PDB file of C-alpha atoms in Angstrom:
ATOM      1  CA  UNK A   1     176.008 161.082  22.403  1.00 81.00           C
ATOM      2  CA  UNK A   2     177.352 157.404  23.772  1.00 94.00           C
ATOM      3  CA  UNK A   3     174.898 154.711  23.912  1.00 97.00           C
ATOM      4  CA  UNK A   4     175.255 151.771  25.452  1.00 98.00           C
ATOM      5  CA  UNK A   5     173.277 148.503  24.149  1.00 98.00           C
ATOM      6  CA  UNK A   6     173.447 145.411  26.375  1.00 97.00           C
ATOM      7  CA  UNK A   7     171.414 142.121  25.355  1.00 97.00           C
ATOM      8  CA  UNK A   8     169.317 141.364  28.683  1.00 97.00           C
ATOM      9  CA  UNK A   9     170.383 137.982  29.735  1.00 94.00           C
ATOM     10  CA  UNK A  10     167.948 135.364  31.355  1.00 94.00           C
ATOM     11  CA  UNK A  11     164.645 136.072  29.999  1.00 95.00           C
ATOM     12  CA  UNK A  12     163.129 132.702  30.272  1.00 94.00           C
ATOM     13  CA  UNK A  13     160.949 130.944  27.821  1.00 92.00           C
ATOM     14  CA  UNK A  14     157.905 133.421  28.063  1.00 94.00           C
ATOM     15  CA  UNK A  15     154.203 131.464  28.467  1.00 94.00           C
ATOM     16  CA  UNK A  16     150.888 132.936  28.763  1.00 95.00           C
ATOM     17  CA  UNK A  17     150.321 134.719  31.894  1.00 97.00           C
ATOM     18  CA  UNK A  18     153.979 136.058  32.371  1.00 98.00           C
ATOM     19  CA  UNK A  19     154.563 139.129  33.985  1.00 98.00           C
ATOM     20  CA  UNK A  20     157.173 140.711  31.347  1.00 98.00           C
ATOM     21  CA  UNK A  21     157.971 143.870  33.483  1.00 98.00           C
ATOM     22  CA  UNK A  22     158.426 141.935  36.232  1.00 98.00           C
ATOM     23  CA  UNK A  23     161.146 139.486  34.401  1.00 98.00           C
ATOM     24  CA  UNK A  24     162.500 142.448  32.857  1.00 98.00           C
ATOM     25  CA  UNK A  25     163.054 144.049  36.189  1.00 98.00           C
ATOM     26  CA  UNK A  26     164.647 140.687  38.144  1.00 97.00           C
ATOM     27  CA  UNK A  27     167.588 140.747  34.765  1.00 97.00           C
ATOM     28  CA  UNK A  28     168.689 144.944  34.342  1.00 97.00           C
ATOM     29  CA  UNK A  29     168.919 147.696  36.125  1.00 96.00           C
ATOM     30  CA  UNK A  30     167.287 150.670  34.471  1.00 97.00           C
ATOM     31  CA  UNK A  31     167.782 154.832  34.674  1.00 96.00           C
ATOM     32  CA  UNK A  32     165.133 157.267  33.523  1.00 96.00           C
ATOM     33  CA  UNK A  33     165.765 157.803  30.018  1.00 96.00           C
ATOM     34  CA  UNK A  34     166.714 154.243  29.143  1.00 98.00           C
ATOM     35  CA  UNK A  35     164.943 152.600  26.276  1.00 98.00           C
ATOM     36  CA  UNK A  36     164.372 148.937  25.758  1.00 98.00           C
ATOM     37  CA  UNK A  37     163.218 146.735  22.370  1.00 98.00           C
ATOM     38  CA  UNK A  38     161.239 143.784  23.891  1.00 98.00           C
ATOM     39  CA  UNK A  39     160.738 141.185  20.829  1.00 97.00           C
ATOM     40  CA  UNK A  40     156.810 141.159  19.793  1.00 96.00           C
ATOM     41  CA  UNK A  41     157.287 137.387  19.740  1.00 94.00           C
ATOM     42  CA  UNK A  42     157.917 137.579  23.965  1.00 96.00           C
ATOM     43  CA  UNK A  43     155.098 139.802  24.017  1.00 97.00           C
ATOM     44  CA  UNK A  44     152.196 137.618  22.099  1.00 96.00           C
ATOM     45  CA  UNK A  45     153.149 135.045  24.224  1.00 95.00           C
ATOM     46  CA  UNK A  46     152.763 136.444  27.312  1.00 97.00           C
ATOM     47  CA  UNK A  47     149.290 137.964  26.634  1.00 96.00           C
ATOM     48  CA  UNK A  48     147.987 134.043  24.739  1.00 95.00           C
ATOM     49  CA  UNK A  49     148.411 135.865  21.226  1.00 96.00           C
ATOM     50  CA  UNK A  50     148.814 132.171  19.580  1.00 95.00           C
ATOM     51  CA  UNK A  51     146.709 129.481  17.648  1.00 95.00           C
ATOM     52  CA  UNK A  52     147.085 125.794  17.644  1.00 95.00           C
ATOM     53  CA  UNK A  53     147.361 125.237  13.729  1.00 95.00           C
ATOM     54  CA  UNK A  54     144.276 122.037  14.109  1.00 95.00           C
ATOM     55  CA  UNK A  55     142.150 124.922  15.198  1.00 96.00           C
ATOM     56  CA  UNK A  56     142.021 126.236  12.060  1.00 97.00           C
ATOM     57  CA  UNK A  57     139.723 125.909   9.078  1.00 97.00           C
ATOM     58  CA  UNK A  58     141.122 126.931   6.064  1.00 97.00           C
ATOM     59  CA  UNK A  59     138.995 129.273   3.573  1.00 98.00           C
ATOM     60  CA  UNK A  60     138.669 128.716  -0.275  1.00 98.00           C
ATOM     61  CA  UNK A  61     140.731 131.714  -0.404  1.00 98.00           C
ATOM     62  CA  UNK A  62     143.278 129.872   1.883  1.00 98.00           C
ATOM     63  CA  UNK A  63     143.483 126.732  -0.285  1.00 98.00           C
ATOM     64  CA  UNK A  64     143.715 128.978  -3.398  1.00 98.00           C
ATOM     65  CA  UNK A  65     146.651 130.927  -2.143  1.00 98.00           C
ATOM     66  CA  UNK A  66     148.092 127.508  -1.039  1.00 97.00           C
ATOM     67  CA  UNK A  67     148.085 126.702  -4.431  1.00 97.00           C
ATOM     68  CA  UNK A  68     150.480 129.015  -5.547  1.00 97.00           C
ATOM     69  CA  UNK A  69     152.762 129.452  -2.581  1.00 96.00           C
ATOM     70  CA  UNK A  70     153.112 126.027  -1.112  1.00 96.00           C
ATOM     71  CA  UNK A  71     151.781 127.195   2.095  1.00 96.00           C
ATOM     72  CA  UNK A  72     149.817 125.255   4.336  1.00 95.00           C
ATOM     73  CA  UNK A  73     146.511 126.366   3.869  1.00 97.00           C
ATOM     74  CA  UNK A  74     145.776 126.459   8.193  1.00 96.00           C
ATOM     75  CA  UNK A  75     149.054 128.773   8.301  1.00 96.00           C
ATOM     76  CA  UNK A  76     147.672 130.832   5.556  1.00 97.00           C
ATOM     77  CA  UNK A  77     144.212 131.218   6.887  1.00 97.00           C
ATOM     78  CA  UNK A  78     146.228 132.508  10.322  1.00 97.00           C
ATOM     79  CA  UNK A  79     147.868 135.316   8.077  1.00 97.00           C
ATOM     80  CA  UNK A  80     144.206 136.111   6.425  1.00 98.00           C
ATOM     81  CA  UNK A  81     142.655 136.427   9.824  1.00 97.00           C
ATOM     82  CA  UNK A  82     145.187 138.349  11.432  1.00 96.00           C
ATOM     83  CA  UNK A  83     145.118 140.835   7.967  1.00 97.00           C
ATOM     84  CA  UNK A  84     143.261 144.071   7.835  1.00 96.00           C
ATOM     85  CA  UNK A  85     143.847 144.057   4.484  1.00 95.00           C
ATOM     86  CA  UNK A  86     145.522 141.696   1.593  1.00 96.00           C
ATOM     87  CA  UNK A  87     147.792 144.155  -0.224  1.00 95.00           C
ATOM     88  CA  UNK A  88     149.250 140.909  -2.382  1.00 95.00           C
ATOM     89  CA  UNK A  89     148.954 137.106  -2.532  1.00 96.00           C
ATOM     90  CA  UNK A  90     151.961 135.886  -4.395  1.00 95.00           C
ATOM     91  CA  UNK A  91     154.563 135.003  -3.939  1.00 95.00           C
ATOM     92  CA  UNK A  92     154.218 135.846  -0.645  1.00 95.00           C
ATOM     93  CA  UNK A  93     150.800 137.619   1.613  1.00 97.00           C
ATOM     94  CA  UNK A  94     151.865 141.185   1.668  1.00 96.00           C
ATOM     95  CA  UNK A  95     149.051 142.648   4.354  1.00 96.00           C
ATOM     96  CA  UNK A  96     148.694 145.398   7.006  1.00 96.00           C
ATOM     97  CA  UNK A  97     147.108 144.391  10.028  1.00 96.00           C
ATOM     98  CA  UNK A  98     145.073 146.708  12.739  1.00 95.00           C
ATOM     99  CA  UNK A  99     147.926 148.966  13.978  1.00 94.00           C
ATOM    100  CA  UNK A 100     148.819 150.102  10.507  1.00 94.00           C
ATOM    101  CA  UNK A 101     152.298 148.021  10.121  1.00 95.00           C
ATOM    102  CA  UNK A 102     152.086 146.164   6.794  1.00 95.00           C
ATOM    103  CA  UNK A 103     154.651 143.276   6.234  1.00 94.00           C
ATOM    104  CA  UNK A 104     154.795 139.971   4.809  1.00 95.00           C
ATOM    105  CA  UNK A 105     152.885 137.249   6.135  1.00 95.00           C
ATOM    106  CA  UNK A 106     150.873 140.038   8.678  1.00 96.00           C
ATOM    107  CA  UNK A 107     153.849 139.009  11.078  1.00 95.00           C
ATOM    108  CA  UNK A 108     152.410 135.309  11.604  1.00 95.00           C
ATOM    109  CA  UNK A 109     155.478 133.266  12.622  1.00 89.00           C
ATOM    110  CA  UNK A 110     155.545 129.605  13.492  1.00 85.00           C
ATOM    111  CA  UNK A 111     159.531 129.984  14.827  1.00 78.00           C
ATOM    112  CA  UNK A 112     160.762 129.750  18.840  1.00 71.00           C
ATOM    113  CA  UNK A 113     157.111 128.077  19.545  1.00 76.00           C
ATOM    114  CA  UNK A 114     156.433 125.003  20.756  1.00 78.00           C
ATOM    115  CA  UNK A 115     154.653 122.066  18.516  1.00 77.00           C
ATOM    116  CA  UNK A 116     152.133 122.809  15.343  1.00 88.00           C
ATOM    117  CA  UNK A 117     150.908 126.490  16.417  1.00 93.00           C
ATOM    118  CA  UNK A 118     151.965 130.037  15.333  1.00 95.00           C
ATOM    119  CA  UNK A 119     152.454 133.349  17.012  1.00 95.00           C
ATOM    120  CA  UNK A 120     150.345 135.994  15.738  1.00 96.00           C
ATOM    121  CA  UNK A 121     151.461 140.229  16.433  1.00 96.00           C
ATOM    122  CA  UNK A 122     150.007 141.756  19.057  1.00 95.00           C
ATOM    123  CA  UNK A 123     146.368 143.342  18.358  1.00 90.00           C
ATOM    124  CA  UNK A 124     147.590 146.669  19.617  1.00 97.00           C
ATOM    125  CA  UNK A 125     151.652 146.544  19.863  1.00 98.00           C
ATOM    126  CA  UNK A 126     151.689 150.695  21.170  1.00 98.00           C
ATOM    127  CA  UNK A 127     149.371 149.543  23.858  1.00 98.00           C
ATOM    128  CA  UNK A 128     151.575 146.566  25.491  1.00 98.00           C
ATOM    129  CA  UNK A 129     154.642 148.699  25.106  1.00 98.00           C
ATOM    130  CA  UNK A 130     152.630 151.430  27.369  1.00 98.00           C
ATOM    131  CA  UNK A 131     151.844 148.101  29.508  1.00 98.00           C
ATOM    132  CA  UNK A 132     155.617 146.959  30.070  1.00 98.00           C
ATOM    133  CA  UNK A 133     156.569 150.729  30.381  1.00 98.00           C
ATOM    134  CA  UNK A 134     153.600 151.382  33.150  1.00 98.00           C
ATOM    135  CA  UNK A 135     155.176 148.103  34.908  1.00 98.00           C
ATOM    136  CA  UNK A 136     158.580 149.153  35.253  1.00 98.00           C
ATOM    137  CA  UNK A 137     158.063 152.406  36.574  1.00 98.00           C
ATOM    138  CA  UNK A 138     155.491 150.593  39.113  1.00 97.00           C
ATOM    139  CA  UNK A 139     158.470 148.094  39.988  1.00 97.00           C
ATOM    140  CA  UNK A 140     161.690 149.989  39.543  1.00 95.00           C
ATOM    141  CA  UNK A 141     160.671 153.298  39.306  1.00 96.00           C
ATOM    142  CA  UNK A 142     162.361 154.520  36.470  1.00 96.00           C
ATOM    143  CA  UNK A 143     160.712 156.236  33.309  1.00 97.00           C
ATOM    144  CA  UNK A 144     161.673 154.391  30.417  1.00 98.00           C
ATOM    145  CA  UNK A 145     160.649 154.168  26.687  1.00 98.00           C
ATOM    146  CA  UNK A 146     159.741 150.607  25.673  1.00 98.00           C
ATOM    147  CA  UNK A 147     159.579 149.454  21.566  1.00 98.00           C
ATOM    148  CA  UNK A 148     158.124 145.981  20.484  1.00 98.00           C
ATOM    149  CA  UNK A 149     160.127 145.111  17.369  1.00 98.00           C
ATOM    150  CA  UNK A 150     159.343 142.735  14.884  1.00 96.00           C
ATOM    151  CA  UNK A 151     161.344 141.861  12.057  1.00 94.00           C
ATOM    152  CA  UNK A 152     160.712 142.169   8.257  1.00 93.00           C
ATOM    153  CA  UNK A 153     162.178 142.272   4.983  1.00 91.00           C
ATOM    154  CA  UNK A 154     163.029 145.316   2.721  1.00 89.00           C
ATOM    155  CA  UNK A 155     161.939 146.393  -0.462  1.00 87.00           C
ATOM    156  CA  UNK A 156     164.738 146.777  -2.772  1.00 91.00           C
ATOM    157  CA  UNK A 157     166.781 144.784  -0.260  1.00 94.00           C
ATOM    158  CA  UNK A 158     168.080 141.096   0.778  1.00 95.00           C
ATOM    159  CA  UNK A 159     167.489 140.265   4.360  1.00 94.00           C
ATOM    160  CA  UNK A 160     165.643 141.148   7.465  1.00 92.00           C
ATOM    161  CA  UNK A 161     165.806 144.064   9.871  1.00 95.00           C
ATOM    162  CA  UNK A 162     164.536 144.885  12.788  1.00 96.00           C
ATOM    163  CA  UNK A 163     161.359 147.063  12.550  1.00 97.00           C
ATOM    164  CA  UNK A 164     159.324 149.378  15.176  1.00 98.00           C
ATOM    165  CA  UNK A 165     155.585 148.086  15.640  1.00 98.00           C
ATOM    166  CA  UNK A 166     154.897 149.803  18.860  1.00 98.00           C
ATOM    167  CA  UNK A 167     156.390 152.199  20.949  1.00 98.00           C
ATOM    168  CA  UNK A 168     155.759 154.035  24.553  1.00 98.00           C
ATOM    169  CA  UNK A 169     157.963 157.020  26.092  1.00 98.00           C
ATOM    170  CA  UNK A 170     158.818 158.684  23.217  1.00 97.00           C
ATOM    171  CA  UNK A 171     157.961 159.987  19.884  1.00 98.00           C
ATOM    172  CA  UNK A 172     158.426 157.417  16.553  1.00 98.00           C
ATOM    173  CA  UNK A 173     159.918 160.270  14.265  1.00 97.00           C
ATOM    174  CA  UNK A 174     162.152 162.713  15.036  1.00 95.00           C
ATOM    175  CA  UNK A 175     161.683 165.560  12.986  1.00 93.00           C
ATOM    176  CA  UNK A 176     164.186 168.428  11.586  1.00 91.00           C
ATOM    177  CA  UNK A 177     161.877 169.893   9.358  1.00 89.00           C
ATOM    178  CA  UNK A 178     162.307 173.646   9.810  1.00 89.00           C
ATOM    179  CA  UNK A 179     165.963 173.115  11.619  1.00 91.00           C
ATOM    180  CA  UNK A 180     169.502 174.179   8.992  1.00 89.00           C
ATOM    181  CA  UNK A 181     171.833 172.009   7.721  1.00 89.00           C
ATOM    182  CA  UNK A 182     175.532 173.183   7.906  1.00 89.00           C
ATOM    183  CA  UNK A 183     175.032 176.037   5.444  1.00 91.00           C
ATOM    184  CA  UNK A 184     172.140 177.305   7.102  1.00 91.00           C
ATOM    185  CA  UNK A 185     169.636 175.674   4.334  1.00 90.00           C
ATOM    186  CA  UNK A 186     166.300 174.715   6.075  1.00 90.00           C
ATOM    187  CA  UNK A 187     165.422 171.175   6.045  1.00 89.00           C
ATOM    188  CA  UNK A 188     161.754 170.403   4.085  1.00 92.00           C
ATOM    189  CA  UNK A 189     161.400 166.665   4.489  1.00 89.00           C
ATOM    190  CA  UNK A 190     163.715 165.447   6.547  1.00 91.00           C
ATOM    191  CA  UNK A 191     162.075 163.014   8.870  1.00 95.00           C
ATOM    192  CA  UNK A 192     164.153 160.501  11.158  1.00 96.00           C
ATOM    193  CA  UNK A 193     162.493 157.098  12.041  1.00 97.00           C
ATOM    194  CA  UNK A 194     164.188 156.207  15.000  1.00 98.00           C
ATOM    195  CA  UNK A 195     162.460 154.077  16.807  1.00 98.00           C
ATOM    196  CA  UNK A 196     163.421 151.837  13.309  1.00 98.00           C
ATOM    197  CA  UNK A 197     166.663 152.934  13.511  1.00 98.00           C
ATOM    198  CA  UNK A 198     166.563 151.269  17.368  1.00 98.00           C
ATOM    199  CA  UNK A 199     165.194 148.514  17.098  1.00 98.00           C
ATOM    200  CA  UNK A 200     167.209 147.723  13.854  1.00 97.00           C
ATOM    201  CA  UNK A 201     170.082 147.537  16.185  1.00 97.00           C
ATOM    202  CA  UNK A 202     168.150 145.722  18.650  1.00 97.00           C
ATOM    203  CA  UNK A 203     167.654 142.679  16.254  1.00 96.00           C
ATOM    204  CA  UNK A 204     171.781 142.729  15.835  1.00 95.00           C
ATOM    205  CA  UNK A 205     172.032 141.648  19.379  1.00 96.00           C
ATOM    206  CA  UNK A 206     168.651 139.421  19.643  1.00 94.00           C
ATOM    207  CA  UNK A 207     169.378 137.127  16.846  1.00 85.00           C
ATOM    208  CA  UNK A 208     167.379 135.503  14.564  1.00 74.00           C
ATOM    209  CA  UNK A 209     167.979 131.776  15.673  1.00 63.00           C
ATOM    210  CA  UNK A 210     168.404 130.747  18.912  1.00 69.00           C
ATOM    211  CA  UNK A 211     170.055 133.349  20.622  1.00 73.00           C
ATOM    212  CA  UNK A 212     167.603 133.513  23.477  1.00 84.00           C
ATOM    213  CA  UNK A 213     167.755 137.482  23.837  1.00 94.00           C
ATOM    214  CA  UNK A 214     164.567 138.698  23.628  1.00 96.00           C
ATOM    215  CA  UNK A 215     165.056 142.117  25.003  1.00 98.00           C
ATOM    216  CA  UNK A 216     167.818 144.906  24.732  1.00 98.00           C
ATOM    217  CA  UNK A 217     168.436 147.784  26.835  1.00 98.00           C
ATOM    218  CA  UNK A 218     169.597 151.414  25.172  1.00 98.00           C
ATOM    219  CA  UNK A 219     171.370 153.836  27.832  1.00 98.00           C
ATOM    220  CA  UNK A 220     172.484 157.439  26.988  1.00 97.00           C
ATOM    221  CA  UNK A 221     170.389 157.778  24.101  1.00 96.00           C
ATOM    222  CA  UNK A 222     169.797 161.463  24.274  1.00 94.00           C
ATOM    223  CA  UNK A 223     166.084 162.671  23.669  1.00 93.00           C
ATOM    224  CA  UNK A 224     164.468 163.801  20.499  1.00 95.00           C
ATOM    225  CA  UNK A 225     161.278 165.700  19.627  1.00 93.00           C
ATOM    226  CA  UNK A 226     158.704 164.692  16.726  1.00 96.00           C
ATOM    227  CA  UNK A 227     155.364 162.718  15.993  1.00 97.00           C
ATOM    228  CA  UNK A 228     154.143 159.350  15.666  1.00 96.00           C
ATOM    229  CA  UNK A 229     153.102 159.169  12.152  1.00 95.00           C
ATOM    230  CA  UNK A 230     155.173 156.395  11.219  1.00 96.00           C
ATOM    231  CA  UNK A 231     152.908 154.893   8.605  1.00 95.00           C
ATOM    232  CA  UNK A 232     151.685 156.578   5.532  1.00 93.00           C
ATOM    233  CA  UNK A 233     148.543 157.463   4.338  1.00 91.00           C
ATOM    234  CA  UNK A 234     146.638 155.251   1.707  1.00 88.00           C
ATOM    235  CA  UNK A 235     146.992 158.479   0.126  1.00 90.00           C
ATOM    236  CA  UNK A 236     150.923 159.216   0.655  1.00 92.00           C
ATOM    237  CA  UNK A 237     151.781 155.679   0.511  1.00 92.00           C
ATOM    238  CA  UNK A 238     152.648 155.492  -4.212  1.00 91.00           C
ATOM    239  CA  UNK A 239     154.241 151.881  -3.090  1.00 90.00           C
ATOM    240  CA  UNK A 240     150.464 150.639  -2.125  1.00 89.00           C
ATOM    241  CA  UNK A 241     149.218 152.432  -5.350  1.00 87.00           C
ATOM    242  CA  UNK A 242     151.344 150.642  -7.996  1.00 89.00           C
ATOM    243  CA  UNK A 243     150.957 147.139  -6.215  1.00 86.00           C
ATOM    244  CA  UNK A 244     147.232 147.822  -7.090  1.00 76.00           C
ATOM    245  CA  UNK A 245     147.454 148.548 -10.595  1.00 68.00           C
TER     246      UNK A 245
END
């Protein structure tokens, strides 16, 4: 397999309203089979998914937190809103939100946006990646699988990385379970998460400043065959268990 990952020059500063397919389409070419990361920040823009920080009135659990992290309390109450549930407060909000993708802060960002307001994820980030994917094919023709990335930090490790919060076109996981390794010993757990794995790369070419690359195009990426459940279970997930004891 040889992929080819070019950064998709020329996206303009996204506002509410904007046709992202349609931009997409007027920068790249596509082929069937291509894949492309489009930044969740692009995307919550587009569809109005932001909040003027003066609209906001803080909770008493919003000043409390504030307390210990320093936060301000509006930006805070943003992140509580957006939460489906608080996992941890300090020293940082560790939530998930509605689509199942827990990270810190729910994914509220007040970065690459204008004046006091912040950018909250997409309600339903599998659903606008269907939406951009439906769009292309309409304009260019072309089947393509679309991923809305966001970025995150790591347990056990320093820095951020790319991360898969919705995807359209193709499967999240890619699973061998049942295949043989190279001395015919069946695989029992291996799972691949490559729509991570993708948009993990995809970050290395957006940027996390002001590279003004919010979308990246994957060619020759061969197909793969699996399911889409990326996020454990209350049940599987021992992480969420011993942050509650």
């Amino acid at each position: 397999m040889s992929v080819q990952v070019t950064g998709v020059k020329n996206i303009p500063l996204i506002k509410k309203g904007d046709n992202l397919a349609e931009i997409i389409c007027k920068n790249t070419e596509f082929a069937d089979g291509d894949i492309i990361c489009v930044a969740s920040t692009v995307v919550s823009k587009a569809k109005g998914y932001t909040k003027a920080l003066a609209s906001i009135t803080p909770s008493e659990d919003a000043y409390r937190i504030s307390k210990m992290t320093k936060e301000d309390p509006r930006f805070l109450q943003g992140i509580l809103d957006t939460s489906k549930e608080v996992i941890i407060e300090y020293p940082f909000i560790l939530s998930e939100v509605p689509c199942g993708h827990v990270g810190v802060r729910a994914g509220v960002d007040n970065s690459n946006i204008e004046g006091e307001n912040i950018i909250l994820l997409p309600k339903d980030p599998s659903a606008e990646a269907n939406d951009i994917r439906d769009g292309i094919k309409k304009i260019c023709g072309e089947d393509v699988g679309v991923i809305v990335t966001d970025t995150c930090g790591r347990a056990f490790r320093r820095g951020q990385c790319g991360t898969a919060i919705g995807w359209a076109g193709m499967s999240a996981i890619r699973d061998f379970r049942g295949d043989h390794d190279l001395f015919g010993l069946e695989l029992h757990i291996t799972e691949e998460a490559v729509v991570d794995e993708i948009a993990a790369f995809s970050n290395f070419i957006m940027g996390e400043s002001n590279n003004g690359i919010p979308v990246v195009k994957f060619s020759g990426c061969e197909k793969w065959k699996g399911h889409d459940s990326l996020y454990f279970t209350k049940e599987e997930d021992f992480i969420r268990k011993a942050l509650h004891k």
